[in-house]
CSV table of C-alpha atoms and ligand atoms in Angstrom, one decimal:
chain,number,residue,atom,x,y,z
E,271,MET,CA,-18.9,0.1,8.4
E,272,LYS,CA,-22.6,-0.6,8.7
E,273,TYR,CA,-26.0,1.0,8.6
E,274,LEU,CA,-28.0,1.2,11.8
E,275,ASN,CA,-31.4,2.8,11.5
E,276,ASN,CA,-30.4,4.0,8.0
E,277,ARG,CA,-27.4,5.9,9.4
E,278,LEU,CA,-23.9,4.8,8.3
E,279,LYS,CA,-21.6,4.1,11.2
E,280,ILE,CA,-17.8,3.6,11.3
E,281,GLU,CA,-17.4,1.3,14.3
E,282,LYS,CA,-19.8,3.0,16.8
E,283,ILE,CA,-19.8,6.5,15.4
E,284,ASN,CA,-22.3,8.0,13.0
E,285,VAL,CA,-20.6,9.3,9.9
E,286,ASP,CA,-22.8,12.5,10.0
E,287,ASN,CA,-21.5,13.2,13.5
E,288,ILE,CA,-17.9,12.8,12.3
E,289,ALA,CA,-18.6,15.2,9.5
E,290,LYS,CA,-20.1,17.7,11.9
E,291,MET,CA,-17.3,17.5,14.4
E,292,PHE,CA,-14.3,17.5,12.1
E,293,GLY,CA,-15.6,18.9,8.8
E,294,THR,CA,-15.1,17.4,5.3
E,295,PRO,CA,-13.2,16.0,3.5
E,296,SER,CA,-11.9,13.7,6.3
E,297,TYR,CA,-10.0,10.5,6.2
E,298,CYS,CA,-11.2,8.0,8.9
E,299,TYR,CA,-9.5,4.7,9.7
E,300,SER,CA,-11.1,1.9,11.7
E,301,TYR,CA,-8.8,0.4,14.3
E,302,SER,CA,-10.8,-2.8,14.6
E,303,GLN,CA,-10.5,-3.4,10.9
E,304,LEU,CA,-6.7,-2.7,11.0
E,305,LYS,CA,-6.3,-5.2,13.9
E,306,LYS,CA,-8.4,-7.8,12.1
E,307,ASN,CA,-6.4,-7.4,8.9
E,308,ILE,CA,-3.0,-7.8,10.7
E,309,LEU,CA,-4.1,-10.8,12.8
E,310,ASP,CA,-5.7,-12.5,9.7
E,311,PHE,CA,-2.5,-12.0,7.7
E,312,GLN,CA,-0.3,-13.3,10.5
E,313,LYS,CA,-2.5,-16.3,11.1
E,314,SER,CA,-2.8,-17.3,7.5
E,315,PHE,CA,1.0,-17.6,7.1
E,316,LYS,CA,1.9,-18.6,10.6
E,317,SER,CA,3.3,-22.1,9.7
E,318,PHE,CA,6.5,-20.5,8.4
E,319,SER,CA,6.5,-17.3,10.6
E,320,PRO,CA,7.4,-14.7,8.0
E,321,LEU,CA,8.7,-11.3,8.8
E,322,VAL,CA,5.9,-9.0,7.8
E,323,CYS,CA,7.2,-5.5,6.7
E,324,PHE,CA,4.4,-3.0,6.3
E,325,SER,CA,4.8,-1.1,3.1
E,326,VAL,CA,5.0,2.5,4.3
E,327,LYS,CA,4.3,4.0,0.9
E,328,SER,CA,0.7,2.7,1.1
E,329,ASN,CA,0.0,4.8,4.2
E,330,SER,CA,2.6,7.1,5.8
E,331,ASN,CA,0.6,8.3,8.8
E,332,ILE,CA,3.1,8.0,11.7
E,333,ASN,CA,0.4,7.4,14.3
E,334,LEU,CA,-1.1,4.5,12.2
E,335,ILE,CA,2.4,3.0,11.8
E,336,LYS,CA,2.9,3.2,15.6
E,337,GLU,CA,-0.3,1.1,15.9
E,338,ILE,CA,0.9,-1.4,13.3
E,339,GLN,CA,4.3,-1.6,15.0
E,340,LYS,CA,2.6,-2.8,18.2
E,341,PHE,CA,1.7,-6.0,16.4
E,342,GLY,CA,5.4,-6.8,15.7
E,343,LEU,CA,5.4,-5.7,12.1
E,344,GLY,CA,8.5,-4.3,10.4
E,345,ALA,CA,8.6,-1.8,7.5
E,346,ASP,CA,9.3,-1.8,3.8
E,347,VAL,CA,10.6,1.7,2.9
E,348,VAL,CA,11.5,3.3,-0.4
E,349,SER,CA,13.1,6.6,0.5
E,350,LYS,CA,15.1,8.3,3.3
E,351,GLY,CA,12.0,10.0,4.4
E,352,GLU,CA,10.1,6.8,4.8
E,353,LEU,CA,13.0,5.2,6.6
E,354,MET,CA,13.1,8.2,9.0
E,355,LEU,CA,9.4,7.9,9.6
E,356,ALA,CA,9.5,4.2,10.2
E,357,LEU,CA,12.3,4.6,12.8
E,358,LYS,CA,10.4,7.5,14.4
E,359,ALA,CA,7.3,5.3,14.7
E,360,GLY,CA,9.4,2.9,16.7
E,361,ILE,CA,9.9,0.2,14.1
E,362,ASN,CA,12.9,-2.0,14.9
E,363,PRO,CA,15.7,-1.3,12.3
E,364,LYS,CA,16.3,-5.1,12.3
E,365,LYS,CA,12.9,-5.4,10.7
E,366,ILE,CA,13.3,-2.7,8.0
E,367,VAL,CA,13.9,-3.4,4.3
E,368,PHE,CA,14.8,-0.7,1.9
E,369,SER,CA,13.6,-1.1,-1.8
E,370,GLY,CA,13.7,1.2,-4.8
E,371,VAL,CA,15.5,1.6,-8.1
E,372,GLY,CA,17.1,5.0,-7.4
E,373,LYS,CA,18.5,5.2,-4.0
E,374,THR,CA,20.9,8.1,-3.7
E,375,ILE,CA,24.3,8.0,-2.0
E,376,GLU,CA,22.8,10.1,0.8
E,377,GLU,CA,20.0,7.5,1.2
E,378,LEU,CA,22.4,4.5,1.2
E,379,ASN,CA,24.7,6.2,3.7
E,380,TYR,CA,21.7,6.8,6.0
E,381,ALA,CA,20.4,3.2,5.7
E,382,ILE,CA,23.8,1.8,6.4
E,383,ASP,CA,24.3,4.0,9.5
E,384,GLU,CA,21.0,2.9,10.8
E,385,ASN,CA,21.9,-0.8,10.5
E,386,ILE,CA,18.6,-1.8,8.9
E,387,LEU,CA,17.9,-5.5,8.1
E,388,LEU,CA,18.4,-5.3,4.3
E,389,ILE,CA,19.0,-2.9,1.4
E,390,ASN,CA,17.3,-4.5,-1.5
E,391,ALA,CA,19.5,-3.4,-4.4
E,392,GLU,CA,18.1,-3.2,-8.0
E,393,SER,CA,21.2,-2.8,-10.2
E,394,LYS,CA,24.9,-3.5,-10.5
E,395,SER,CA,25.7,0.2,-10.2
E,396,GLU,CA,23.7,0.4,-6.9
E,397,ILE,CA,25.7,-2.6,-5.5
E,398,LYS,CA,29.0,-0.9,-6.4
E,399,GLU,CA,27.8,2.3,-4.7
E,400,ILE,CA,26.9,0.3,-1.6
E,401,GLU,CA,30.3,-1.5,-1.7
E,402,LYS,CA,32.1,1.9,-1.9
E,403,ILE,CA,30.3,3.2,1.2
E,404,ALA,CA,30.8,-0.2,3.0
E,405,ASN,CA,34.5,-0.1,2.3
E,406,LYS,CA,34.8,3.5,3.5
E,407,LYS,CA,33.0,2.7,6.7
E,408,LYS,CA,34.8,-0.6,7.1
E,409,LYS,CA,31.4,-2.3,7.6
E,410,LYS,CA,29.8,-5.4,6.2
E,411,VAL,CA,26.5,-4.4,4.7
E,412,LYS,CA,23.6,-6.8,4.3
E,413,ILE,CA,21.8,-6.7,1.0
E,414,GLY,CA,19.2,-8.3,-1.1
E,415,ILE,CA,19.0,-8.3,-4.9
E,416,ARG,CA,15.7,-7.7,-6.5
E,417,LEU,CA,15.0,-10.1,-9.3
E,418,ASN,CA,12.7,-9.1,-12.2
E,419,PRO,CA,11.0,-12.5,-12.7
E,420,ASN,CA,9.3,-11.5,-15.9
E,421,THR,CA,6.0,-12.6,-14.4
E,422,ASP,CA,2.7,-11.0,-15.4
E,423,ALA,CA,0.8,-10.1,-12.2
E,424,LYS,CA,-2.5,-9.8,-14.1
E,425,THR,CA,-3.2,-6.5,-12.5
E,426,LEU,CA,-3.5,-2.9,-13.8
E,427,ASN,CA,-0.6,-2.0,-16.1
E,428,GLN,CA,0.3,1.0,-14.1
E,429,ILE,CA,0.9,-1.1,-10.9
E,430,SER,CA,2.5,-4.1,-12.6
E,431,THR,CA,6.3,-4.3,-11.7
E,432,GLY,CA,7.5,-7.8,-12.5
E,433,LYS,CA,7.6,-7.8,-16.3
E,434,LYS,CA,10.8,-7.5,-18.2
E,435,GLU,CA,9.7,-4.1,-19.7
E,436,ASN,CA,9.3,-2.7,-16.1
E,437,LYS,CA,12.2,-0.7,-14.6
E,438,PHE,CA,12.3,-2.8,-11.4
E,439,GLY,CA,14.9,-5.4,-10.5
E,440,VAL,CA,17.4,-7.2,-12.6
E,441,ASN,CA,17.0,-10.0,-15.2
E,442,ASN,CA,18.2,-13.6,-14.7
E,443,LYS,CA,21.6,-13.0,-16.4
E,444,THR,CA,22.5,-9.9,-14.4
E,445,PHE,CA,21.2,-11.6,-11.2
E,446,VAL,CA,23.7,-14.5,-11.7
E,447,GLU,CA,26.5,-12.0,-12.4
E,448,ILE,CA,25.7,-10.0,-9.3
E,449,VAL,CA,25.6,-13.2,-7.1
E,450,LYS,CA,29.1,-14.1,-8.4
E,451,TYR,CA,30.3,-10.5,-7.7
E,452,CYS,CA,29.0,-10.5,-4.2
E,453,LYS,CA,30.5,-13.8,-3.3
E,454,ASN,CA,33.9,-12.2,-3.8
E,455,SER,CA,33.2,-8.9,-2.1
E,456,LYS,CA,34.6,-8.3,1.4
E,457,ASN,CA,32.0,-5.9,2.6
E,458,ILE,CA,28.8,-7.0,0.8
E,459,ASP,CA,26.9,-9.6,2.6
E,460,LEU,CA,24.3,-11.1,0.2
E,461,LYS,CA,21.5,-12.3,2.3
E,462,CYS,CA,18.3,-12.0,0.3
E,463,LEU,CA,16.6,-12.6,-3.0
E,464,SER,CA,13.7,-10.1,-3.4
E,465,VAL,CA,10.8,-9.8,-5.8
E,466,HIS,CA,7.7,-7.7,-6.1
E,467,ILE,CA,5.6,-8.3,-9.2
E,468,GLY,CA,2.9,-5.7,-8.7
E,469,SER,CA,0.0,-4.5,-6.6
E,470,GLN,CA,-3.7,-5.4,-6.2
E,471,ILE,CA,-3.1,-9.0,-7.2
E,472,LEU,CA,-6.3,-11.0,-6.7
E,473,ASP,CA,-5.3,-14.4,-8.2
E,474,HIS,CA,-2.6,-16.6,-6.6
E,475,LYS,CA,-1.5,-18.0,-9.9
E,476,PRO,CA,1.0,-15.2,-10.8
E,477,TYR,CA,2.6,-15.7,-7.4
E,478,GLN,CA,2.8,-19.5,-8.1
E,479,LYS,CA,4.6,-18.7,-11.4
E,480,MET,CA,6.9,-16.2,-9.7
E,481,LEU,CA,7.9,-18.9,-7.1
E,482,LYS,CA,8.7,-21.3,-9.9
E,483,VAL,CA,11.1,-18.7,-11.5
E,484,LEU,CA,12.7,-18.3,-8.1
E,485,GLU,CA,13.2,-22.0,-7.6
E,486,LYS,CA,14.8,-22.3,-11.0
E,487,ILE,CA,17.3,-19.5,-10.5
E,488,ILE,CA,18.2,-20.7,-7.0
E,489,ASN,CA,18.9,-24.1,-8.3
E,490,LYS,CA,21.1,-22.7,-11.1
E,491,ILE,CA,23.3,-20.5,-8.9
E,492,ASN,CA,23.5,-22.9,-6.0
E,493,TYR,CA,23.5,-20.2,-3.4
E,494,HIS,CA,21.7,-20.2,0.0
E,495,PHE,CA,19.7,-17.0,0.7
E,496,GLU,CA,18.9,-16.5,4.3
E,497,PHE,CA,15.9,-14.5,3.3
E,498,ILE,CA,13.4,-14.7,0.4
E,499,ASP,CA,11.5,-11.4,0.2
E,500,LEU,CA,8.3,-12.0,-1.8
E,501,GLY,CA,7.2,-8.3,-1.7
E,502,GLY,CA,3.6,-7.3,-1.3
E,503,GLY,CA,0.8,-6.9,-3.8
E,504,MET,CA,-1.9,-8.9,-2.1
E,505,GLY,CA,-5.2,-7.5,-3.5
E,506,ILE,CA,-8.4,-6.6,-1.8
E,507,PRO,CA,-12.0,-6.2,-3.3
E,508,TYR,CA,-13.0,-2.7,-4.3
E,509,ASP,CA,-16.4,-3.8,-5.4
E,510,ASN,CA,-18.9,-6.7,-4.8
E,511,LYS,CA,-17.7,-8.6,-7.9
E,512,HIS,CA,-14.2,-9.5,-6.6
E,513,LYS,CA,-12.7,-11.3,-3.7
E,514,LYS,CA,-9.5,-10.6,-1.9
E,515,LEU,CA,-6.4,-12.8,-2.8
E,516,SER,CA,-6.8,-16.3,-1.3
E,517,TYR,CA,-4.1,-16.4,1.4
E,518,LYS,CA,-4.8,-20.1,1.7
E,519,ASN,CA,-3.7,-20.8,-1.9
E,520,TYR,CA,-0.7,-18.4,-1.6
E,521,ASN,CA,0.3,-20.1,1.6
E,522,PHE,CA,0.1,-23.5,0.0
E,523,ALA,CA,2.3,-22.4,-2.9
E,524,ILE,CA,4.9,-20.9,-0.5
E,525,LYS,CA,5.0,-24.0,1.7
E,526,LYS,CA,5.7,-26.1,-1.4
E,527,PHE,CA,8.5,-23.8,-2.4
E,528,LEU,CA,10.0,-23.9,1.2
E,529,LYS,CA,10.2,-27.7,1.1
E,530,LYS,CA,13.2,-27.3,-1.3
E,531,ASN,CA,14.4,-23.9,-0.2
E,532,ASN,CA,14.8,-23.3,3.5
E,533,SER,CA,14.8,-19.5,3.8
E,534,LYS,CA,13.0,-17.0,6.0
E,535,ILE,CA,10.2,-15.4,4.1
E,536,ILE,CA,9.7,-11.7,4.2
E,537,PHE,CA,6.4,-10.1,3.0
E,538,GLU,CA,5.9,-6.4,2.2
E,539,PRO,CA,2.1,-5.9,2.3
E,540,GLY,CA,0.6,-2.4,2.2
E,541,ARG,CA,-2.9,-2.5,0.7
E,542,ALA,CA,-3.8,-5.8,2.4
E,543,ILE,CA,-3.1,-4.3,5.8
E,544,VAL,CA,-4.7,-0.8,5.5
E,545,GLY,CA,-6.7,-0.7,2.3
E,546,ASN,CA,-10.2,-1.4,3.7
E,547,THR,CA,-9.5,0.4,7.0
E,548,GLY,CA,-9.9,3.9,5.5
E,549,THR,CA,-12.9,6.0,4.3
E,550,LEU,CA,-13.0,9.5,2.9
E,551,ILE,CA,-16.0,11.4,4.1
E,552,ALA,CA,-17.1,14.2,1.7
E,553,LYS,CA,-19.9,16.6,1.4
E,554,ILE,CA,-21.9,17.4,-1.8
E,555,ILE,CA,-21.3,21.1,-2.6
E,556,TYR,CA,-23.5,21.3,-5.6
E,557,ILE,CA,-25.6,19.1,-7.9
E,558,LYS,CA,-25.4,20.1,-11.6
E,559,LYS,CA,-27.6,18.6,-14.3
E,560,SER,CA,-26.1,18.5,-17.7
E,561,GLY,CA,-28.0,16.5,-20.4
E,562,SER,CA,-28.7,13.1,-19.0
E,563,LYS,CA,-25.9,13.4,-16.4
E,564,ASN,CA,-26.1,14.7,-12.9
E,565,PHE,CA,-22.7,15.9,-11.6
E,566,ILE,CA,-22.4,15.4,-7.9
E,567,ILE,CA,-19.7,17.9,-7.0
E,568,LEU,CA,-18.0,16.9,-3.8
E,569,ASP,CA,-15.7,18.8,-1.6
E,570,ALA,CA,-13.2,15.9,-1.9
E,571,ALA,CA,-11.1,15.9,-5.1
E,572,MET,CA,-8.3,14.1,-6.9
E,573,ASN,CA,-5.7,15.9,-4.8
E,574,ASP,CA,-7.2,14.1,-1.7
E,575,LEU,CA,-7.7,10.7,-3.5
E,576,MET,CA,-5.6,10.3,-6.6
E,577,ARG,CA,-6.3,6.6,-7.5
E,578,PRO,CA,-9.2,7.1,-9.8
E,579,ALA,CA,-7.4,9.8,-11.8
E,580,LEU,CA,-4.1,8.0,-11.7
E,581,TYR,CA,-5.1,4.5,-12.7
E,582,GLY,CA,-8.8,4.6,-13.4
E,583,ALA,CA,-9.4,2.8,-10.1
E,584,THR,CA,-12.9,2.8,-8.8
E,585,HIS,CA,-14.1,3.0,-5.2
E,586,LYS,CA,-17.6,2.3,-3.8
E,587,ILE,CA,-19.5,5.4,-2.6
E,588,LEU,CA,-22.1,5.2,0.1
E,589,PRO,CA,-24.6,7.8,1.4
E,590,SER,CA,-24.4,8.6,5.1
E,591,LYS,CA,-28.2,8.4,5.4
E,592,LYS,CA,-30.2,5.8,3.5
E,593,ARG,CA,-33.1,7.7,2.0
E,594,GLY,CA,-35.8,5.8,0.1
E,595,ASN,CA,-35.2,3.5,-2.8
E,596,VAL,CA,-32.4,3.3,-5.3
E,597,ILE,CA,-33.4,5.1,-8.5
E,598,LYS,CA,-32.1,4.9,-12.0
E,599,LYS,CA,-30.3,8.1,-12.7
E,600,THR,CA,-26.8,8.8,-14.0
E,601,TYR,CA,-24.7,10.3,-11.2
E,602,GLU,CA,-21.1,11.3,-11.9
E,603,PHE,CA,-19.2,12.0,-8.6
E,604,VAL,CA,-16.5,14.6,-9.2
E,605,GLY,CA,-14.3,17.0,-7.3
E,606,PRO,CA,-13.9,20.8,-7.7
E,607,ILE,CA,-10.5,20.6,-9.3
E,608,CYS,CA,-9.9,22.1,-12.8
E,609,GLU,CA,-9.2,18.8,-14.5
E,610,SER,CA,-11.6,16.5,-16.3
E,611,THR,CA,-9.9,13.6,-14.6
E,612,ASP,CA,-11.0,14.9,-11.3
E,613,LYS,CA,-13.8,12.3,-11.2
E,614,PHE,CA,-14.4,9.4,-8.8
E,615,VAL,CA,-17.0,7.2,-10.4
E,616,THR,CA,-20.1,7.3,-12.6
E,617,LEU,CA,-23.1,5.3,-11.4
E,618,LYS,CA,-26.3,4.5,-13.2
E,619,LYS,CA,-28.3,3.8,-10.0
E,620,PHE,CA,-28.1,5.4,-6.6
E,621,GLN,CA,-30.5,6.8,-4.0
E,622,ASN,CA,-31.8,10.3,-4.6
E,623,LEU,CA,-29.2,12.8,-3.5
E,624,LYS,CA,-29.4,16.4,-2.3
E,625,GLU,CA,-26.9,19.2,-2.0
E,626,LYS,CA,-25.1,19.2,1.5
E,627,ASP,CA,-25.6,15.4,1.8
E,628,ILE,CA,-22.7,13.5,3.2
E,629,VAL,CA,-21.2,10.5,1.3
E,630,VAL,CA,-18.4,8.2,2.0
E,631,ILE,CA,-15.8,6.9,-0.4
E,632,CYS,CA,-14.8,3.4,0.7
E,633,ASP,CA,-11.5,1.5,0.9
E,634,VAL,CA,-9.1,4.4,0.7
E,635,GLY,CA,-6.7,3.4,3.5
E,636,ALA,CA,-4.0,2.5,1.0
E,637,TYR,CA,-2.6,4.9,-1.6
E,638,GLY,CA,-5.2,7.4,-0.4
E,639,MET,CA,-3.7,10.1,1.8
E,640,SER,CA,-0.1,8.9,0.9
E,641,LEU,CA,-0.7,9.9,-2.7
E,642,SER,CA,-2.5,13.2,-1.8
E,643,SER,CA,-1.2,16.6,-2.8
E,644,ASN,CA,-1.8,20.3,-2.4
E,645,TYR,CA,-2.8,20.7,-6.1
E,646,ASN,CA,-4.9,23.8,-6.6
E,647,ILE,CA,-3.6,25.0,-3.2
E,648,ARG,CA,-6.0,22.7,-1.4
E,649,PRO,CA,-5.1,21.9,2.2
E,650,LYS,CA,-4.9,18.2,3.0
E,651,PRO,CA,-7.8,16.6,5.0
E,652,VAL,CA,-7.7,15.7,8.7
E,653,GLU,CA,-6.9,12.0,9.4
E,654,LEU,CA,-8.9,10.3,12.2
E,655,LEU,CA,-8.5,6.9,13.9
E,656,ILE,CA,-11.7,5.4,15.2
E,657,LYS,CA,-11.7,2.9,18.0
E,658,GLY,CA,-15.2,1.9,19.1
E,659,SER,CA,-16.8,5.1,20.2
E,660,LYS,CA,-13.5,7.0,20.5
E,661,ILE,CA,-12.1,9.3,17.8
E,662,LYS,CA,-8.5,10.4,17.8
E,663,ILE,CA,-7.0,13.0,15.4
E,664,ILE,CA,-3.9,11.3,14.0
E,665,LYS,CA,-3.0,14.1,11.6
E,666,LYS,CA,-4.4,17.7,11.7
E,667,ARG,CA,-6.2,19.2,8.8
E,668,GLN,CA,-3.8,21.5,6.9
E,669,LYS,CA,-4.8,25.2,6.9
E,670,HIS,CA,-4.5,27.6,4.0
E,671,LYS,CA,-1.9,29.6,6.0
E,672,ASP,CA,0.3,26.4,6.0
E,673,LEU,CA,0.4,26.6,2.2
E,674,MET,CA,1.1,30.3,1.8
P,113,PLP,N1,7.0,-3.7,-2.0
P,113,PLP,C1,7.4,-3.0,-3.0
P,113,PLP,C2,8.8,-3.1,-3.5
P,113,PLP,C3,6.4,-2.2,-3.7
P,113,PLP,O1,6.8,-1.4,-4.8
P,113,PLP,C4,5.1,-2.1,-3.2
P,113,PLP,C5,4.1,-1.3,-3.9
P,113,PLP,O2,4.2,-0.8,-4.9
P,113,PLP,C6,4.8,-2.8,-2.1
P,113,PLP,C7,5.7,-3.6,-1.5
P,113,PLP,C8,3.4,-2.8,-1.5
P,113,PLP,O3,2.4,-3.3,-2.4
P,113,PLP,P1,0.9,-3.5,-1.9
P,113,PLP,O4,0.4,-2.3,-1.2
P,113,PLP,O5,0.2,-3.8,-3.1
P,113,PLP,O6,1.0,-4.7,-1.0
């Protein structure tokens, strides 16, 4: 996105024109940013050719996944629905990994029938369930075990998954027991050690620590894993104060790990692939002054973009038209929903705003639309893919009649 003659553009199209043509709120994705993110990711780790499985939960738009698939990516899924979607988008089942603490028997059956690359199991009970199905089908099933490395990802508590108090994975002791169990199982083929310590990780040091934990446990059990699945979590900057995770440092740490452990690396990035590709275009319905605050009431709300209400996450907001200088004024950007948490951000400085102005909420490509809901019976926004001067509707705006 950039300003040209004080008008904000996504690729070659004015944001105001998009708002006029498609209404608001609207999700827009930039194809060139998507391509850049994928190529940058692949290039940064190319020395060990990892299998990159896009984390479908971060953005489940089938048309976007079709574009991602064209770059050779696989998928990381966490439900039967996501697995069906990934297959429908054309992702090769041999590039699909299935994670999650609570896969049902129906979901396991489906994944086994579709011959996906790996089911990453997260408990002894799950492995026994997989084994029962495998025996019934007389089929060898490839699995991974998710280790909980008890590593602090130094991210928001709500998106931290690798500490011992989190529900994810199994501890070292159980891990060792499971490996032993799998060695003696006829139809369980243990191929992978998987981890995922959290999301929005900006510092490579937690990953370094996690790799040390893996090294230690692999040495202890003396078992060769064909795959090491390092999960996702690579963070992106949501403001000007932070920088994205250094792929260079992470790559260096992994290469060191691989010198002693010769396995194929799998990554499951979501946010790093799509986070900064998406924007949410919204219109100011009303401006309400209350004390020293000016509430900017948008037509986008927490049902459209849940991250601020769910984790206190913040997103940059930009005006579609630059108008005069930045002034000191407290602006609180909120939505129309009947919840006080329906609030995007409070700013102490911004340009002067008027009712009906268009603003853009930035970096909403990950966990934006995929976390949206119909709360307050609000139809979901349209999703658009922008490629140069072309706009393609990749999901239609819901209508009220769809919700009745
Ligand atoms: N893999 C697993 C198992 C996850 O739980 C998640 C997100 O929660 C991801 C991958 C993707 O994380 P991110 O979008 O931060 O890369």
